[in-house]
Short mmCIF file of C-alpha atoms and ligand atoms in Angstrom, two decimals:
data_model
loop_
_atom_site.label_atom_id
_atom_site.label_comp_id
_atom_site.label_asym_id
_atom_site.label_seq_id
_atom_site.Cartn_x
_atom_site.Cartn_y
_atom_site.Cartn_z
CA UNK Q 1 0.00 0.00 0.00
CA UNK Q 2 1.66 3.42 0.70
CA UNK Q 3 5.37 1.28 1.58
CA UNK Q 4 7.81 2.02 -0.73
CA UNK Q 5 10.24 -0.29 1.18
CA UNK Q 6 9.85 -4.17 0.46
CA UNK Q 7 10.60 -6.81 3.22
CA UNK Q 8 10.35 -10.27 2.93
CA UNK Q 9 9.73 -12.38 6.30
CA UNK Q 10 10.88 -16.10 4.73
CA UNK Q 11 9.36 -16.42 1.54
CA UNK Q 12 6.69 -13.53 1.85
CA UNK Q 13 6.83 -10.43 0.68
CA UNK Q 14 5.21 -7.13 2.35
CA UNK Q 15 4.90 -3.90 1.18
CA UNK Q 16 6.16 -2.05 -1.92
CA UNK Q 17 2.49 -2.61 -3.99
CA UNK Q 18 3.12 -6.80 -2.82
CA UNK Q 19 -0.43 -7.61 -1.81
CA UNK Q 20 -1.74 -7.40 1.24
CA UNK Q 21 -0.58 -10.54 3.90
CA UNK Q 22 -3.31 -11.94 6.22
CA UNK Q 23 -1.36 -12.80 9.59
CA UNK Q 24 -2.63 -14.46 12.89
CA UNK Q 25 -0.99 -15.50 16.03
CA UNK Q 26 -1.03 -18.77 17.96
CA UNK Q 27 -2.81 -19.18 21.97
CA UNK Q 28 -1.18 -22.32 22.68
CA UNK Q 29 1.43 -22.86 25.05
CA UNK Q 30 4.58 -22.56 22.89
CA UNK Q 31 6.69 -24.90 24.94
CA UNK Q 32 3.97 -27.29 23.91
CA UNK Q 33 4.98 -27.36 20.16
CA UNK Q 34 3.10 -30.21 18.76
CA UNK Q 35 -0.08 -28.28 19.81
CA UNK Q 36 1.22 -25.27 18.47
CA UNK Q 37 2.32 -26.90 14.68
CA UNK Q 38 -1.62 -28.34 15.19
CA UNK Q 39 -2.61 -24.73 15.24
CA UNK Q 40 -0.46 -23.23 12.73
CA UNK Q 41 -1.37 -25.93 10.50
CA UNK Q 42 -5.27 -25.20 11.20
CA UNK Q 43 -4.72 -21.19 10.35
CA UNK Q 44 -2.39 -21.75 6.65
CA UNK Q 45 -5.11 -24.22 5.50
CA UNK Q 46 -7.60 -21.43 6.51
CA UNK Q 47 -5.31 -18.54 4.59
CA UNK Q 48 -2.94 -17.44 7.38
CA UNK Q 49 0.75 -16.32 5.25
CA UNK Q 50 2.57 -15.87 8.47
CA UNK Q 51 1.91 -17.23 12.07
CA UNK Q 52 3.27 -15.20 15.28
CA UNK Q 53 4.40 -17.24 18.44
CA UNK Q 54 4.72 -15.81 21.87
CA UNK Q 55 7.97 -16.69 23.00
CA UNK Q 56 8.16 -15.54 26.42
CA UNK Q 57 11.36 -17.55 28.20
CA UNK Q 58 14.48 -19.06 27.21
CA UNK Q 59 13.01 -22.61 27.96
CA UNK Q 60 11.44 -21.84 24.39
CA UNK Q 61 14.29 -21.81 22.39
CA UNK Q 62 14.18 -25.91 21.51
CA UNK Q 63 10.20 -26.18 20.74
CA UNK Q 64 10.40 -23.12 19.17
CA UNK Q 65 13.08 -24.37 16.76
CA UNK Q 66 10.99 -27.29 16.28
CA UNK Q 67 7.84 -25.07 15.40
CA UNK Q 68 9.97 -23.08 12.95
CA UNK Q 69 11.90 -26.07 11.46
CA UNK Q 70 8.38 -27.81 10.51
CA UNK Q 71 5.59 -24.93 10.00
CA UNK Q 72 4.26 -24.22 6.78
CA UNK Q 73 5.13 -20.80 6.92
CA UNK Q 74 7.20 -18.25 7.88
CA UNK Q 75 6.86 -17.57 12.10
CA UNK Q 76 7.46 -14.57 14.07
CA UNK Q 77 8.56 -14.87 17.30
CA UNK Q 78 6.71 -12.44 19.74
CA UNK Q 79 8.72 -10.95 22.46
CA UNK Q 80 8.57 -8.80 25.56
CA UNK Q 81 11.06 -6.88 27.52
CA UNK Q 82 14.12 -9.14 27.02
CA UNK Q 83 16.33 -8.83 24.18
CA UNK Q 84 18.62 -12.30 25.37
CA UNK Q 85 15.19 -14.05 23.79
CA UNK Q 86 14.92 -12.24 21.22
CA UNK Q 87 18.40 -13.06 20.07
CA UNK Q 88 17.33 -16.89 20.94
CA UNK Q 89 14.18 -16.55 18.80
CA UNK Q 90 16.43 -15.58 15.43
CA UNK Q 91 19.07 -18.62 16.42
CA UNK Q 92 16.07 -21.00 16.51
CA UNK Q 93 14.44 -19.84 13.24
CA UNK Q 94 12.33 -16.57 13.70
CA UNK Q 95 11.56 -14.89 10.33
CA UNK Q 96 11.05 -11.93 12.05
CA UNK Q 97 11.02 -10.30 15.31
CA UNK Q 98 8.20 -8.56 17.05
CA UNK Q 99 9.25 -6.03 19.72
CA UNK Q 100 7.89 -2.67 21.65
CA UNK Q 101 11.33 -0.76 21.58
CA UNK Q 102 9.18 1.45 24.38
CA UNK Q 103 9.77 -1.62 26.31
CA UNK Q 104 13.49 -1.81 26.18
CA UNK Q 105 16.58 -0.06 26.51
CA UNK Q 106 18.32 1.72 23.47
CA UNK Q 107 21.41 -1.40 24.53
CA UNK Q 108 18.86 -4.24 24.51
CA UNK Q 109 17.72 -2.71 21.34
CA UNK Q 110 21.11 -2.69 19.90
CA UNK Q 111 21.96 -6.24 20.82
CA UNK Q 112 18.45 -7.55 19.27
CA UNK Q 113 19.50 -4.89 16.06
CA UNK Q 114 22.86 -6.77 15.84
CA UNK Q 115 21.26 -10.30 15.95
CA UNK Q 116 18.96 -9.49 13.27
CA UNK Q 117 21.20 -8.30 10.84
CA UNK Q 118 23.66 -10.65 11.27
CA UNK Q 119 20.73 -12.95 10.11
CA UNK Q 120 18.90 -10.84 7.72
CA UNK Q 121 15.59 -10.93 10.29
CA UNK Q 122 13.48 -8.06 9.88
CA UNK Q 123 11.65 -6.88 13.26
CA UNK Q 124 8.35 -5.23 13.82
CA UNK Q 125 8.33 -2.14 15.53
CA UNK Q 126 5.17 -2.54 17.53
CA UNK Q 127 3.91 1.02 19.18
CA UNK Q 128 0.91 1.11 21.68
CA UNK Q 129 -0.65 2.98 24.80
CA UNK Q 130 1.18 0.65 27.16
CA UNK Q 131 4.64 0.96 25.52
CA UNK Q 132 4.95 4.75 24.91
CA UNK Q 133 8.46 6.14 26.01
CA UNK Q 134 7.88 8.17 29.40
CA UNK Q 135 8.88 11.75 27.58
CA UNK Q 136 7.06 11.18 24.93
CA UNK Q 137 4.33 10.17 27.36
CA UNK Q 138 4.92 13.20 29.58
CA UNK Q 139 5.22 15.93 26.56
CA UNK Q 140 1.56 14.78 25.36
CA UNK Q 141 -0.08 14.02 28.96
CA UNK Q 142 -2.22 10.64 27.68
CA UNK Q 143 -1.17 8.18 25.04
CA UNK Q 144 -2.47 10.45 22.13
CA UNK Q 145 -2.66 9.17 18.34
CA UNK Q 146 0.07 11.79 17.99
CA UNK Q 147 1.69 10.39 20.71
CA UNK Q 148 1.66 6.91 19.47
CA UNK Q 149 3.01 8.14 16.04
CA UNK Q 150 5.71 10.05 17.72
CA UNK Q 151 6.95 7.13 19.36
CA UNK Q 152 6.93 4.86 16.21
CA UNK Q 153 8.57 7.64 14.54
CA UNK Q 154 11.19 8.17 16.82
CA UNK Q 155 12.00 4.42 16.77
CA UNK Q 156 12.32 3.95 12.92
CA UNK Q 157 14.91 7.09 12.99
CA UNK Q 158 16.95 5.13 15.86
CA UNK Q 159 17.02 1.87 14.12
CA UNK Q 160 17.86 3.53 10.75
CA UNK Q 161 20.52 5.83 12.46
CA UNK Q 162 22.11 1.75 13.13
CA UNK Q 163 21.94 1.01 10.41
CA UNK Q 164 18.90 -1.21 10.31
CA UNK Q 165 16.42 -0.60 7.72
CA UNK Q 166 14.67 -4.17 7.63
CA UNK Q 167 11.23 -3.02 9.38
CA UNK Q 168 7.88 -3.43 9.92
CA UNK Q 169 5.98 -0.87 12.12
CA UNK Q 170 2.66 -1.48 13.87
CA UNK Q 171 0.66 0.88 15.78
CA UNK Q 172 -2.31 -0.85 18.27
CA UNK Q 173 -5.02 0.30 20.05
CA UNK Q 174 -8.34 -1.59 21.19
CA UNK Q 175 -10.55 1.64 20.14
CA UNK Q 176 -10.92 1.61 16.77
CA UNK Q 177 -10.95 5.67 15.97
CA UNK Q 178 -7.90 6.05 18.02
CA UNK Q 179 -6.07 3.31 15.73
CA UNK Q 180 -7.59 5.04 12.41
CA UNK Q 181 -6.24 8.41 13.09
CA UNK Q 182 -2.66 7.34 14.60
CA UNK Q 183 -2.00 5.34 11.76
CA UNK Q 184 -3.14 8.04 9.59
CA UNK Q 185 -0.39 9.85 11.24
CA UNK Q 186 1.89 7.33 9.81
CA UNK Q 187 1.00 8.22 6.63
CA UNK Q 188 4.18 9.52 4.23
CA UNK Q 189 6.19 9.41 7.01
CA UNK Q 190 7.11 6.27 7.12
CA UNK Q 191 8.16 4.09 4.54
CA UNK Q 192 8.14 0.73 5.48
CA UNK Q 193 5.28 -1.94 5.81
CA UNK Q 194 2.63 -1.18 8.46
CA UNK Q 195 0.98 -3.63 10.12
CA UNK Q 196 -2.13 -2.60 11.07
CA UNK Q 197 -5.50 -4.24 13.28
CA UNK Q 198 -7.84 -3.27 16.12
CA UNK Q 199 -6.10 -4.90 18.90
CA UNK Q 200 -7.94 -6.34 22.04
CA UNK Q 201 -11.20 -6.09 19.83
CA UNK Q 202 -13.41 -8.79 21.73
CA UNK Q 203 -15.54 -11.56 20.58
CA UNK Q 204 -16.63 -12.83 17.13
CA UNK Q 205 -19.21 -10.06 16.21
CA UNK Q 206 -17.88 -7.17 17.82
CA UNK Q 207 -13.91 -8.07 17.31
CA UNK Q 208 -14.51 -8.38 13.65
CA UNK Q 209 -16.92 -5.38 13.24
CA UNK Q 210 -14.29 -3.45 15.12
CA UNK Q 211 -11.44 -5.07 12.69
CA UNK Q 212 -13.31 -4.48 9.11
CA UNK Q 213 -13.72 -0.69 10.46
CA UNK Q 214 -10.54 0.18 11.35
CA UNK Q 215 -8.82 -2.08 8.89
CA UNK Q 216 -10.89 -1.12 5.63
CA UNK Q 217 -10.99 2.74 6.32
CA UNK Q 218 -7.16 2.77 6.96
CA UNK Q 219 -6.83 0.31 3.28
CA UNK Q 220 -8.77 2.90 1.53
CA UNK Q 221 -6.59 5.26 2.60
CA UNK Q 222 -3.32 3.63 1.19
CA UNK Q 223 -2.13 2.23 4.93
CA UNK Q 224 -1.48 -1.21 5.74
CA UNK Q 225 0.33 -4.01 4.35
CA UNK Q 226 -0.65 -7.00 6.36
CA UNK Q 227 -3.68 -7.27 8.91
CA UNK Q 228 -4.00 -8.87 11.92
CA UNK Q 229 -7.93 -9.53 12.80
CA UNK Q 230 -7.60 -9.68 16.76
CA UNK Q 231 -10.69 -11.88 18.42
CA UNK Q 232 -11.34 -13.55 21.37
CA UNK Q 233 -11.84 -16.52 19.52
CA UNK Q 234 -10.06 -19.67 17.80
CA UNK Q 235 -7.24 -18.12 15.61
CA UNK Q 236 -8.53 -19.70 12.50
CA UNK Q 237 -11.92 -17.66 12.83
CA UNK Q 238 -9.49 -14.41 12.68
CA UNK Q 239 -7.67 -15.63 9.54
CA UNK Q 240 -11.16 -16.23 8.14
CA UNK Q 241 -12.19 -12.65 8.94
CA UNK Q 242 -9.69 -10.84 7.63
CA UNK Q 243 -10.17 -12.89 4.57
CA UNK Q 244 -13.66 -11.62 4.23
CA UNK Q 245 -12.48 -8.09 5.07
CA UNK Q 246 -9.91 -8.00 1.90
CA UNK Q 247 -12.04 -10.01 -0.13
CA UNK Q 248 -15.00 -7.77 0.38
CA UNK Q 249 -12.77 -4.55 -0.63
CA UNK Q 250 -11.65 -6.85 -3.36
CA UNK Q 251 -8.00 -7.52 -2.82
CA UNK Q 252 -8.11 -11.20 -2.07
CA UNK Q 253 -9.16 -14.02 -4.87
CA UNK Q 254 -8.16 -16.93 -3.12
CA UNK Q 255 -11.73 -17.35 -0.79
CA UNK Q 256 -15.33 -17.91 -2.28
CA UNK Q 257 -18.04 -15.00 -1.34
CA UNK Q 258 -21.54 -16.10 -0.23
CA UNK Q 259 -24.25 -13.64 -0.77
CA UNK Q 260 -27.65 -14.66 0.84
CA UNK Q 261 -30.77 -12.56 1.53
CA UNK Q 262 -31.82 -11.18 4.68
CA UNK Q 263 -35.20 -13.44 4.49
CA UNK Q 264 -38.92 -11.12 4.30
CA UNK Q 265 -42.28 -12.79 4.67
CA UNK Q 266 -41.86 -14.18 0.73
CA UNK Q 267 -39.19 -16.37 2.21
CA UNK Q 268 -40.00 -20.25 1.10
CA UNK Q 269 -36.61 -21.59 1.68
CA UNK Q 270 -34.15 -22.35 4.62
CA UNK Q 271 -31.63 -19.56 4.29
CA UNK Q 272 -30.08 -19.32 7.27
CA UNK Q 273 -29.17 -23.33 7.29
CA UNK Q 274 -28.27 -23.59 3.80
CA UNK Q 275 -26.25 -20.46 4.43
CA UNK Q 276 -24.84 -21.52 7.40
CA UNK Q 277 -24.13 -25.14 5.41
CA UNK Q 278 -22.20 -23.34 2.72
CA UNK Q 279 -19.80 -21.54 5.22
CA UNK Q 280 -18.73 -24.31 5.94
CA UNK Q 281 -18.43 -25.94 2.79
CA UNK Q 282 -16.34 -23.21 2.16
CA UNK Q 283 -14.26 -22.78 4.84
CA UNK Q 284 -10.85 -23.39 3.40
CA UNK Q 285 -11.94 -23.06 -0.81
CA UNK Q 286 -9.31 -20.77 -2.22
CA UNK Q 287 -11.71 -21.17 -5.57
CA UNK Q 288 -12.57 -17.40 -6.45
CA UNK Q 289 -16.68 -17.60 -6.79
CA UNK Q 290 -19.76 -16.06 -5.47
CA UNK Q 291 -22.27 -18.21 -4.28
CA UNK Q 292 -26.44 -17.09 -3.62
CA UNK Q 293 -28.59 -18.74 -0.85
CA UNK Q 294 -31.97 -16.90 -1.87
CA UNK Q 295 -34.79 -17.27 0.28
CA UNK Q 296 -37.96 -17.06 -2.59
CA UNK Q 297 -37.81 -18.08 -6.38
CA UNK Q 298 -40.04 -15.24 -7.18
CA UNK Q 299 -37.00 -12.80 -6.70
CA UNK Q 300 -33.93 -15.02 -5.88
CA UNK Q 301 -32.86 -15.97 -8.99
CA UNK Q 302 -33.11 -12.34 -10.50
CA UNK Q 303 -31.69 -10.75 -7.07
CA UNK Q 304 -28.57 -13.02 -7.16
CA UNK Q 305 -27.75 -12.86 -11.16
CA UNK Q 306 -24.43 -11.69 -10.62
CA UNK Q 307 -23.59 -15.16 -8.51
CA UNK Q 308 -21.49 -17.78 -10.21
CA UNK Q 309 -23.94 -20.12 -8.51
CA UNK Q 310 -27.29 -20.07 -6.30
CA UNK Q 311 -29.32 -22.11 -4.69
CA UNK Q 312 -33.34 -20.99 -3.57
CA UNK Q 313 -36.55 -22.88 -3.48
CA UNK Q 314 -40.09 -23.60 -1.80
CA UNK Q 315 -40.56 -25.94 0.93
CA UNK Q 316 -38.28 -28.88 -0.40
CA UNK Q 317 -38.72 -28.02 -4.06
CA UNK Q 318 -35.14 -26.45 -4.83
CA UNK Q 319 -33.57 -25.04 -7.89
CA UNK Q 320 -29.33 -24.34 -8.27
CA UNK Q 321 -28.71 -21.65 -10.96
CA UNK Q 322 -25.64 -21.25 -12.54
CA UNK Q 323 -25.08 -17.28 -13.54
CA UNK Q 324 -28.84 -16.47 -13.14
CA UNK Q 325 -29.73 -19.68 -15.33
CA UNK Q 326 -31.74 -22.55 -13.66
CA UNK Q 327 -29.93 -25.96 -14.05
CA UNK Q 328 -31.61 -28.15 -11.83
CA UNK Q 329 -34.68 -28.46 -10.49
CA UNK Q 330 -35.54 -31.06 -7.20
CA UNK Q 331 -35.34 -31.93 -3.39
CA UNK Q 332 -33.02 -29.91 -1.56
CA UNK Q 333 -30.50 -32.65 -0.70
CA UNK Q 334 -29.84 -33.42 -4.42
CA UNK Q 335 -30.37 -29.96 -5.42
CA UNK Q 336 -27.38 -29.00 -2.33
CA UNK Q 337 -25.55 -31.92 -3.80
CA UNK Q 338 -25.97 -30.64 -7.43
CA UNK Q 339 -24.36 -27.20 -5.82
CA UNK Q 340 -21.45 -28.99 -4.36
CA UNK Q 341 -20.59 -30.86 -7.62
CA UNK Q 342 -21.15 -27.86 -9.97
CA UNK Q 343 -19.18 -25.46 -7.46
CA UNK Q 344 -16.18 -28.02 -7.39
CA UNK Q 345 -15.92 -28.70 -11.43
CA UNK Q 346 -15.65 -24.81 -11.87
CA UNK Q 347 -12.40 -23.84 -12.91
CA UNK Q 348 -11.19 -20.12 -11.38
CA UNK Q 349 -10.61 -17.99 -13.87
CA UNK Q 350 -7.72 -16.33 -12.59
FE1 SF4 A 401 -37.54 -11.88 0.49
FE2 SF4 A 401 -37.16 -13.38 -1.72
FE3 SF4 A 401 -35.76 -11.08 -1.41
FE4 SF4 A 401 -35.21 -13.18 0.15
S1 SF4 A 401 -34.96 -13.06 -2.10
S2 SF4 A 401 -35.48 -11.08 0.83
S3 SF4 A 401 -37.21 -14.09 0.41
S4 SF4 A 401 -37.99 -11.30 -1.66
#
C-alpha cells in the first residue's frame, strides 16, 4: 500500500504494492509445540501467510526451533522486555522479530539490532498505549494518536541511524478511531510496511466489526500491508475474517463470497441453514466464486444474477442456478448436492 520499502519475512513479501498478507498468532502454550504446529497448521489451510508465536522464556528456544523447522510458513517470534530471547528466537528460526522498543533499553535494542542483521531478520516495531516512552508520554499528557506516532517515529529514525532498515511498524489500540487516526499519522512518514488491526477487539461479532472498520478505512486510505484480525476466539476464525475483510474490498481471490438474503415474509426456503451449510463448505476453498442462498424463487434468482452459482426454493422443491440460469430443479439434498458438484468442477478464472 503506501510502503515504498519491500521486506520479505521467509518467503513472503510485504509492502512495496506486494499484496496485502493476512497474519494471525497462535494461543497455545509454545513450549507445547506439537499443539502449536496443530494450530499453525489449522490457520495456513484457513489462509494465514505468516503465524506469530509468543515466545516468552528461554526454555522456548528448543520447541520453538521445532515449530519453525516444521511450520508451513514463515513464524514470528513475539517478544517482551528481554532482548537475550529475542536473540534466541532468530538462532532458533524466527523470520522476524516482534518487539515494543518502548519496552526496552536503546542497549537491549542494539543487541536484538545486531542479531537481526547478522541474520537478515526483519523486526516489527510494535507502538501502543502501554509501551509509549515516558517523555514522549509526559510531553503529550495521555497516550495520544500523535503520541503513538511520535513514538513509532522516533523508533524507525533510531534503528535507521544503526543502520537497520529491515522493518515493519505497527501501531495498536483496542478503540478503533484512536487506531484510524494514529496510523493516519503514519501516513508519508514512514516508509516501510505497516501492520495494522484493532487490537484487544473482543468476541466474534464485535472483534470483527471493530477489525473491518478500522482495517478497511485505513486500506482505503493507502495504509497497511498485512492485517491482523484480533478476536477472542479460535485463531482460524481471525484468519477467516480478515479474509472476508480484503475479499469484500476486493483484494483477495483466493476465498469464495456467499451472498444470501436477509429473508422477508416471501421467504420459502431455509436460508439461514443452507447459508450456514455453505460456510462451511467453504471454509478453506481458495476457488474465487460467489455463491447465492436466496430465500424465494419469485425474486432469488433475478436478485442473485451476478452469482457464479445459487441455490433458492419452496418448501423442499429447490432449484441451483448457474449465472442467473436454472440448471436443476428437485429436493433440496440433491439440489445442495448438485451445488457442491457444480461449485467443485468450476475452474477459477484467474
Ligand atoms: Fe424476500 Fe425473496 Fe428477497 Fe429473500 S430473495 S429477501 S425471500 S424477496
Amino acid at each position: 500500500m503506501n510502503s515504498n520499502v519491500e521486506v520479505s519475512i521467509g518467503r513472503v513479501k510485504l509492502g512495496a504494492g506486494n499484496p496485502v498478507v493476512i497474519q494471525s498468532m497462535t494461543n497455545t502454550d509454545t513450549h507445547d509445540y506439537k499443539s502449536t504446529l496443530k494450530q499453525i497448521g489449522e490457520m495456513y489451510e484457513s489462509g494465514a501467510e505468516l503465524v506469530r508465536v509468543a515466545y516468552p522464556d528461554r526454555e522456548c528456544m528448543e520447541p520453538f526451533r521445532k515449530i519453525t523447522s516444521s511450520a508451513p510458513c514463515p513464524i514470528i517470534a513475539d517478544i517482551h522486555f528481554d532482548a537475550k530471547l529475542a536473540v534466541d528466537a532468530i538462532k532458533a528460526g524466527a523470520s522476524k522479530i516482534r518487539i515494543n522498543p518502548g519496552n526496552l533499553s536503546k542497549k537491549n535494542i542494539l543487541e536484538i539490532i545486531s542479531a537481526a542483521k547478522d541474520s537478515g531478520v526483519p523486526i516489527r516495531i510494535g507502538v501502543n498505549s502501554g509501551s509509549l516512552e515516558k517523555d514522549i508520554l509526559e510531553k503529550y499528557g495521555s497516550p495520544t494518536e500523535e503520541a503513538l506516532a511520535e513514538s513509532a517515529i522516533r523508533s524507525i529514525g533510531f534503528f535507521e541511524e544503526n543502520g537497520f532498515k529491515n522493518l515493519v511498524v505497527s501501531i495498536k489500540s483496542s478503540d478503533v478511531m484512536h487506531m484510524i487516526k494514529s496510523n493516519m499519522l503514519l501516513k508519508g512518514k514512514c516508509s516501510y510496511p505497516i501492520h495494522i488491526g484493532v487490537t484487544e477487539a473482543g468476541g466474534l461479532l464485535r472483534g470483527s466489526i471493530k477489525n473491518s472498520i478500522g482495517i478497511s478505512v485505513l486500506l482505503l486510505n493507502g495504509v497497511g500491508d498485512t492485517i491482523r484480525v484480533s478476536l477472542s476466539d479460535d485463531p482460524s476464525k481471525e484468519v477467516e475474517a480478515a479474509k472476508m475483510i480484503l475479499k469484500s474490498m476486493h483484494m483477495y481471490s483466493k476465498a469464495p463470497d456467499i451472498i444470501s438474503c436477509p429473508t422477508c415474509s416471501r421467504t420459502t426456503f431455509d436460508v439461514i441453514g443452507t447459508s450456514n451449510e455453505l460456510e462451511q463448505v467453504l471454509k478453506r476453498s481458495k476457488k474465487n466464486i460467489k455463491v447465492a442462498v436466496m430465500g424465494c424463487v419469485v425474486n432469488g434468482p433475478g436478485e442473485s444474477a451476478e452469482a457464479d452459482f445459487g441455490i433458492t426454493g419452496s418448501g423442499n422443491d429447490c432449484v441451483v442456478f448457474k449465472k442467473g440460469e436454472i440448471i436443476f430443479k428437485g429436493a433440496k439434498e440433491p439440489a445442495f448436492n448438485r451445488l457442491l458438484k457444480e461449485m467443485e468442477e468450476y475452474e477459477d478464472k484467474d
